[in-house]
Amino acid sequence: MELYHGNIVYSKSDTELAVHKDSWIAVDDDVVEGIYPVIPEKFAGIPVVDHGDDLIIPAFTDLHVHAPQYPQRGLAMDTLLYEWLNKYTFPLEEKYADPEFAHAVYDAFVDDLVEHGTLHAVIFGTIHTEATGYLIEKLETLGLRAYVGKVNMDTDSPEKLCENTQESLLETEEFINRYLDNRTARVILTPRFAPTCSWELLTGLGKLAEKYNMGVQTHLVESLWEAQESVKRYPDCGSDTGIYEKAGLLGHGPFIGAHFIYPAEDDIRVMKKYGGFAVQCPEATTNVIAGIMSTAALADRGIRLGLGSDIAGGHNLAIYTQISKAVQFSKIKTFYEPEVNRPITFEKAFYMGTKESGALFGKTGSLEPGYAFDALVIHGMSDPYQKLTPSQEAERFCYFGETKHIRARYLGGRKIG
Ligand code: GUN
Ligand code: FE
């Protein structure tokens, strides 16, 4: 048992933040036991960590990030998806055939993820099993909660990334088997997106999903080009999202669809039916995708939502920044399409980046009793000339906070970073 003191803020729901000013959070066996305004007598003699006036908030969850694209963040940002993929991103991903290159980048990527307070993530690797294996092993060693995918792509891809279908399936099954016993960093099936996946590949992955109870991550209706291309390729599937349903990939584990900007009614039907997460990646969608998710409208339809950095379509690993951008972009979207959109609140966006998406990893993303103590200590958000509430400080952190403001990071009660 340990006690941590500070101003504690977390999401109760998508409309309400819980605020415990000047309080003590008791952590028992990595899990929050309770929050107290004064130290209860029963805890006399328990070790205490005093974070003074600093904020204690839940660690963030990144539901969509490409580890191999880390070296490319902030580059070629004046292109759009098709050109960005073919001219810049695919050539970079080819380099992960070289384990030495992969290890150096993945070491830096994981360090920076932790630096930004992202302690849970759903991650794309590349087609390369050795390199992606290094990434998942590193995350597992650190105890970070993650889903990691070896990418599958076997059509309409550059030669060095275009897999042989049977080899792709065999390597994926081997990859699954190698990490079946992992505790925190687990495998997820990762067909890149419909335009680069054959039907044989998708249905083969569907069989693996069923055999191993595996979830799936992919890109869904992310641009008008991608949405049209997918439906043209698989016209019998009803929608881009329907492709994964028909291939037998859904219903066996988590389902994560990045972007979800141009959903047809059938995309929404499938997403709801399987409890999938639609991931808004605000910076990526303004960089290379050029579209904005209808966040409030999707929430109204009962779609589960989360936030992603989508490095390196996005340029910034900070999920706290994606939280503020989600609020900003919901207003821009409403300005242009007032009939079907409305702004979201800070409470909703914070919930998306913590409790809503954290649910993918069990009880994470909140600091209520029973949740893992995966938490960040935030310093430096107060003013000398006005008194801010802890929730105002949390909001401010999401607008102009930086890694230097994260004073400490706890993963299941253990200090890391
Ligand atoms: N669609 C297919 N591949 C990618 C990728 O690497 N990034 C993004 N943002 N979209 C994709
Ligand atoms: Fe992506």
XYZ file of C-alpha atoms and ligand atoms in Angstrom:
429
model
C 0.000 0.000 0.000
C 1.092 3.552 -0.816
C -0.463 6.997 -0.584
C -0.051 9.794 -3.123
C -1.064 13.387 -2.404
C -2.141 16.009 -4.948
C -5.115 17.514 -6.776
C -6.719 14.486 -8.357
C -8.753 14.787 -11.587
C -10.246 12.042 -13.734
C -13.309 11.370 -15.888
C -16.399 10.091 -14.152
C -18.337 10.021 -17.422
C -18.229 11.802 -20.763
C -19.998 14.778 -19.194
C -18.311 15.008 -15.805
C -14.839 15.229 -14.318
C -14.275 14.011 -10.771
C -12.149 16.470 -8.790
C -10.529 15.679 -5.433
C -8.616 18.740 -4.318
C -5.808 18.344 -1.779
C -6.480 14.614 -1.390
C -4.771 11.293 -0.877
C -5.026 8.433 -3.295
C -4.398 5.015 -1.763
C -2.854 2.419 -4.065
C -2.916 -1.236 -3.104
C -1.180 -3.822 -5.231
C -1.021 -1.459 -8.279
C -4.732 -0.638 -8.055
C -6.501 2.439 -6.649
C -8.042 1.533 -3.288
C -9.698 4.881 -2.593
C -9.323 8.660 -2.460
C -9.390 10.483 0.886
C -9.443 14.158 1.945
C -7.349 13.239 5.026
C -5.242 10.149 5.638
C -7.505 7.626 7.394
C -6.258 6.223 10.657
C -6.119 2.704 9.180
C -3.305 3.917 6.907
C -1.041 5.250 9.682
C 2.560 4.372 8.884
C 1.907 3.723 5.173
C 4.543 5.283 2.860
C 3.469 8.663 1.481
C 4.475 10.433 -1.727
C 3.529 14.108 -1.550
C 3.040 15.810 -4.913
C 1.887 19.012 -3.202
C -0.346 21.170 -5.424
C 0.408 19.188 -8.571
C -2.338 17.491 -10.562
C -2.679 13.725 -10.564
C -4.518 12.553 -13.698
C -4.875 9.203 -15.510
C -2.226 8.250 -18.066
C -3.288 8.663 -21.702
C -4.246 6.038 -24.284
C -3.175 6.342 -27.936
C -5.546 4.176 -29.983
C -3.729 4.616 -33.296
C -0.010 5.087 -33.825
C 2.546 3.786 -36.361
C 5.826 3.146 -34.517
C 7.883 2.745 -37.742
C 6.792 6.173 -38.977
C 8.342 7.890 -35.941
C 11.348 9.220 -37.943
C 8.993 10.909 -40.387
C 6.958 13.056 -38.013
C 6.734 16.659 -39.140
C 7.948 15.840 -42.654
C 6.096 15.820 -45.999
C 3.093 17.308 -44.256
C 2.079 19.271 -47.354
C 0.990 16.074 -49.144
C -2.238 14.092 -49.111
C -2.715 10.430 -48.151
C -2.064 8.685 -51.465
C 1.097 10.639 -52.282
C 2.248 10.660 -48.654
C 1.977 6.855 -48.466
C 3.596 6.057 -51.788
C 6.314 8.688 -51.910
C 7.367 8.863 -48.270
C 5.804 6.353 -45.899
C 6.207 3.107 -47.816
C 9.903 3.784 -48.616
C 10.502 4.432 -44.901
C 8.687 1.240 -43.848
C 10.871 -0.789 -46.227
C 13.839 0.044 -44.005
C 12.455 -2.141 -41.201
C 13.788 -5.201 -42.957
C 16.991 -4.072 -41.230
C 16.761 -5.045 -37.543
C 19.455 -2.595 -36.498
C 17.520 0.356 -37.927
C 14.288 -0.944 -36.376
C 15.771 -1.384 -32.900
C 17.208 2.134 -32.845
C 13.910 3.720 -33.909
C 11.734 1.569 -31.635
C 13.919 2.341 -28.611
C 13.466 6.061 -29.271
C 9.747 5.684 -30.047
C 8.903 3.836 -26.836
C 10.949 6.267 -24.705
C 9.107 9.187 -26.278
C 5.703 7.535 -25.837
C 6.356 7.239 -22.104
C 7.801 10.771 -22.034
C 4.433 12.019 -23.351
C 2.493 10.155 -20.666
C 0.998 7.614 -23.068
C 1.113 4.359 -21.129
C -1.468 2.458 -23.214
C -1.358 2.222 -26.995
C -2.618 0.369 -30.042
C 0.304 0.243 -32.432
C 1.006 -0.588 -36.080
C 4.387 -2.137 -36.853
C 5.419 -3.040 -40.399
C 5.177 -6.307 -42.333
C 8.501 -7.340 -40.748
C 8.094 -9.846 -37.909
C 11.599 -9.499 -36.489
C 11.327 -5.721 -36.152
C 7.744 -5.820 -34.851
C 8.758 -8.571 -32.427
C 11.442 -6.312 -30.993
C 8.814 -3.612 -30.433
C 6.328 -5.871 -28.648
C 9.068 -7.397 -26.474
C 10.277 -3.960 -25.436
C 6.739 -2.853 -24.493
C 6.161 -6.103 -22.575
C 9.443 -5.726 -20.675
C 8.418 -2.235 -19.561
C 4.908 -3.442 -18.678
C 3.232 -0.921 -20.987
C -0.322 -1.916 -21.919
C -0.434 -2.304 -25.670
C -1.807 -4.051 -28.715
C 0.795 -4.400 -31.452
C 0.292 -5.582 -35.002
C 2.514 -6.999 -37.664
C 1.065 -5.319 -40.758
C -0.474 -7.387 -43.578
C -0.536 -6.088 -47.153
C -0.377 -8.230 -50.279
C -1.674 -6.190 -53.177
C -1.230 -2.778 -54.789
C 1.810 -2.119 -52.628
C 5.441 -1.377 -53.519
C 7.432 -4.498 -54.293
C 9.411 -4.616 -51.040
C 6.278 -4.315 -48.894
C 4.003 -6.497 -50.975
C 3.722 -9.845 -49.188
C 2.995 -13.241 -50.642
C -0.454 -14.026 -49.245
C 0.326 -17.455 -47.814
C 3.621 -16.284 -46.315
C 1.887 -13.295 -44.782
C -0.658 -15.584 -43.080
C 1.971 -18.071 -41.924
C 4.190 -15.343 -40.500
C 1.210 -13.775 -38.754
C 0.280 -17.082 -37.121
C 3.867 -17.575 -35.988
C 3.894 -14.040 -34.613
C 0.663 -14.705 -32.689
C 2.045 -17.929 -31.225
C 5.318 -16.336 -30.196
C 3.561 -13.807 -27.951
C 0.535 -15.767 -26.672
C 1.844 -15.619 -23.095
C 2.493 -11.885 -22.998
C 0.913 -10.139 -20.014
C 0.613 -6.514 -21.105
C 1.722 -6.138 -24.739
C -0.460 -8.314 -26.916
C -0.836 -9.088 -30.589
C -3.625 -7.644 -32.725
C -4.340 -8.464 -36.367
C -3.405 -5.553 -38.618
C -4.535 -5.610 -42.246
C -3.266 -2.174 -43.347
C -6.463 -1.092 -45.122
C -8.725 -2.558 -47.776
C -6.887 -1.046 -50.796
C -3.754 -3.132 -50.037
C -5.389 -6.400 -48.894
C -6.624 -9.261 -51.102
C -9.780 -11.181 -50.220
C -7.697 -14.300 -49.626
C -5.587 -12.383 -47.113
C -8.584 -10.864 -45.329
C -10.449 -14.158 -45.018
C -7.234 -15.928 -43.959
C -6.840 -13.353 -41.202
C -10.508 -13.932 -40.341
C -9.706 -17.586 -39.687
C -6.802 -16.592 -37.424
C -9.086 -14.153 -35.592
C -11.467 -16.992 -34.818
C -8.793 -19.569 -33.995
C -6.871 -17.320 -31.588
C -9.624 -14.945 -30.402
C -7.765 -12.016 -31.888
C -8.913 -8.463 -32.344
C -8.236 -6.340 -35.396
C -7.044 -2.811 -36.140
C -7.158 -1.075 -39.502
C -7.923 2.232 -41.222
C -11.622 2.826 -41.956
C -13.261 5.390 -44.263
C -10.301 7.666 -43.674
C -10.377 9.655 -46.917
C -12.795 9.947 -49.797
C -10.208 8.182 -51.974
C -9.829 5.273 -49.509
C -13.560 4.932 -48.858
C -14.385 4.808 -52.570
C -11.459 2.536 -53.427
C -12.472 0.010 -50.736
C -16.100 -0.225 -51.804
C -15.109 -0.434 -55.468
C -12.775 -3.316 -54.660
C -15.299 -5.180 -52.492
C -18.734 -4.103 -53.748
C -20.568 -7.022 -52.069
C -19.554 -6.051 -48.545
C -21.932 -3.144 -48.035
C -19.276 -0.718 -46.776
C -15.586 -0.343 -45.959
C -16.245 -1.592 -42.412
C -18.483 -4.342 -43.796
C -15.433 -5.828 -45.558
C -13.974 -6.888 -42.199
C -17.304 -8.282 -41.043
C -17.740 -10.345 -44.194
C -14.132 -11.595 -44.005
C -14.898 -12.993 -40.516
C -12.492 -10.663 -38.751
C -14.943 -9.170 -36.255
C -16.370 -10.359 -32.977
C -13.291 -12.179 -31.716
C -11.578 -9.364 -29.823
C -11.175 -5.598 -29.845
C -11.955 -3.770 -33.081
C -10.201 -0.473 -33.739
C -10.901 1.616 -36.822
C -8.679 4.621 -37.371
C -10.237 7.880 -38.616
C -13.842 6.907 -39.490
C -14.412 10.258 -41.158
C -16.701 9.331 -44.050
C -18.898 6.514 -42.682
C -21.926 5.329 -44.631
C -24.893 4.023 -42.664
C -23.566 0.475 -43.057
C -20.153 1.413 -41.569
C -22.006 2.675 -38.506
C -24.123 -0.478 -38.314
C -21.040 -2.713 -38.270
C -19.140 -0.531 -35.816
C -22.075 -0.591 -33.374
C -22.733 -4.291 -33.756
C -19.170 -5.213 -32.756
C -18.549 -2.442 -30.205
C -15.693 -1.112 -32.299
C -13.712 1.996 -31.455
C -13.622 4.830 -33.983
C -10.379 6.704 -33.476
C -10.160 10.393 -34.076
C -6.627 11.524 -34.957
C -7.074 15.297 -35.189
C -3.582 16.284 -36.277
C -3.220 13.438 -38.789
C -6.541 14.190 -40.376
C -5.618 17.804 -40.928
C -2.134 16.897 -42.219
C -2.542 14.103 -44.762
C -6.170 13.061 -44.677
C -7.966 16.380 -44.861
C -11.186 15.459 -43.138
C -12.695 15.858 -39.686
C -14.597 13.204 -37.758
C -18.207 13.964 -36.826
C -17.404 13.274 -33.208
C -20.601 14.365 -31.501
C -22.808 12.739 -34.133
C -20.975 9.416 -33.758
C -21.204 9.632 -29.968
C -24.959 10.219 -30.314
C -25.162 7.037 -32.398
C -23.524 5.087 -29.571
C -20.138 4.583 -31.233
C -17.189 4.155 -28.855
C -14.550 6.807 -29.461
C -10.869 7.275 -28.745
C -7.983 9.470 -29.798
C -4.843 8.699 -31.754
C -1.641 10.509 -32.643
C -1.385 8.531 -35.909
C 2.349 9.243 -36.042
C 3.440 10.151 -38.678
C 0.297 11.241 -40.472
C 0.139 13.170 -37.198
C 3.290 14.965 -36.115
C 2.901 14.933 -32.353
C 2.757 12.039 -29.879
C 0.878 14.038 -27.241
C -2.616 12.688 -26.654
C -3.261 15.669 -24.376
C -2.831 17.871 -27.475
C -5.215 15.650 -29.453
C -7.783 16.244 -26.680
C -7.773 20.009 -27.190
C -7.653 19.649 -30.973
C -10.684 17.346 -30.867
C -12.616 20.165 -29.202
C -11.315 22.746 -31.702
C -12.068 20.614 -34.749
C -15.578 19.788 -33.534
C -16.252 23.534 -33.704
C -14.813 23.926 -37.182
C -16.833 20.919 -38.322
C -19.976 22.453 -36.822
C -19.273 25.737 -38.580
C -19.237 24.040 -41.978
C -21.941 21.426 -41.317
C -24.195 22.895 -38.630
C -27.156 20.617 -39.388
C -25.334 17.412 -38.409
C -22.618 18.470 -35.969
C -22.121 20.304 -32.722
C -19.067 21.121 -30.627
C -17.908 18.586 -28.062
C -16.969 19.590 -24.529
C -13.547 19.347 -22.907
C -15.055 16.693 -20.601
C -15.977 14.525 -23.612
C -12.564 14.891 -25.269
C -10.692 14.142 -22.024
C -12.894 11.084 -21.532
C -12.045 9.916 -25.068
C -8.305 10.150 -24.380
C -8.473 8.444 -20.972
C -11.433 6.433 -19.660
C -13.300 5.608 -22.872
C -10.241 4.318 -24.737
C -8.561 2.968 -21.594
C -11.435 0.466 -21.307
C -9.723 -1.481 -24.067
C -7.070 -2.494 -21.529
C -9.420 -3.407 -18.684
C -9.698 -1.007 -15.771
C -7.386 1.772 -16.919
C -7.923 5.406 -17.817
C -9.603 6.486 -14.589
C -8.536 6.816 -10.947
C -11.707 5.423 -9.414
C -11.276 2.598 -6.915
C -10.514 -0.633 -8.730
C -8.637 1.037 -11.605
C -4.923 0.495 -12.233
C -2.878 3.359 -10.853
C -1.596 4.410 -14.294
C -1.195 8.089 -13.597
C 0.658 11.294 -14.425
C 1.731 14.117 -12.153
C 1.341 17.493 -13.861
C 3.186 20.566 -12.615
C 3.194 24.205 -13.613
C -0.350 24.892 -14.783
C -1.293 27.371 -12.037
C -1.197 31.182 -12.181
C 0.261 33.525 -9.565
C -2.577 36.070 -10.100
C -5.715 33.903 -10.201
C -6.809 30.700 -8.527
C -7.557 27.918 -10.995
C -9.544 24.819 -10.127
C -7.843 21.445 -10.702
C -10.117 20.789 -13.698
C -9.145 24.163 -15.211
C -5.496 23.175 -14.787
C -6.201 19.858 -16.519
C -7.870 21.691 -19.402
C -4.987 24.121 -19.671
C -2.487 21.255 -19.730
C -4.297 19.797 -22.739
C -4.038 23.140 -24.538
C -0.441 24.162 -23.920
C 1.131 21.508 -21.746
C 4.439 19.958 -22.760
C 6.386 16.922 -21.651
C 8.364 19.139 -19.260
C 5.151 19.630 -17.270
C 4.829 15.885 -16.608
C 6.718 15.535 -13.344
C 6.140 11.807 -12.780
C 4.575 8.800 -14.489
C 3.159 5.783 -12.660
C 2.358 2.501 -14.344
C 0.419 0.215 -12.011
C 1.885 2.123 -9.082
C 5.472 1.763 -10.370
C 7.342 4.922 -11.355
C 8.598 4.841 -14.928
C 10.254 7.226 -17.370
N -3.807 4.184 -44.610
C -3.042 3.143 -44.950
N -1.848 3.210 -44.384
C -1.849 4.316 -43.648
C -0.887 4.913 -42.809
O 0.229 4.443 -42.619
N -1.274 6.063 -42.172
C -2.507 6.617 -42.350
N -2.816 7.730 -41.694
N -3.407 6.083 -43.158
C -3.086 4.937 -43.784
Fe -2.696 5.425 -39.529
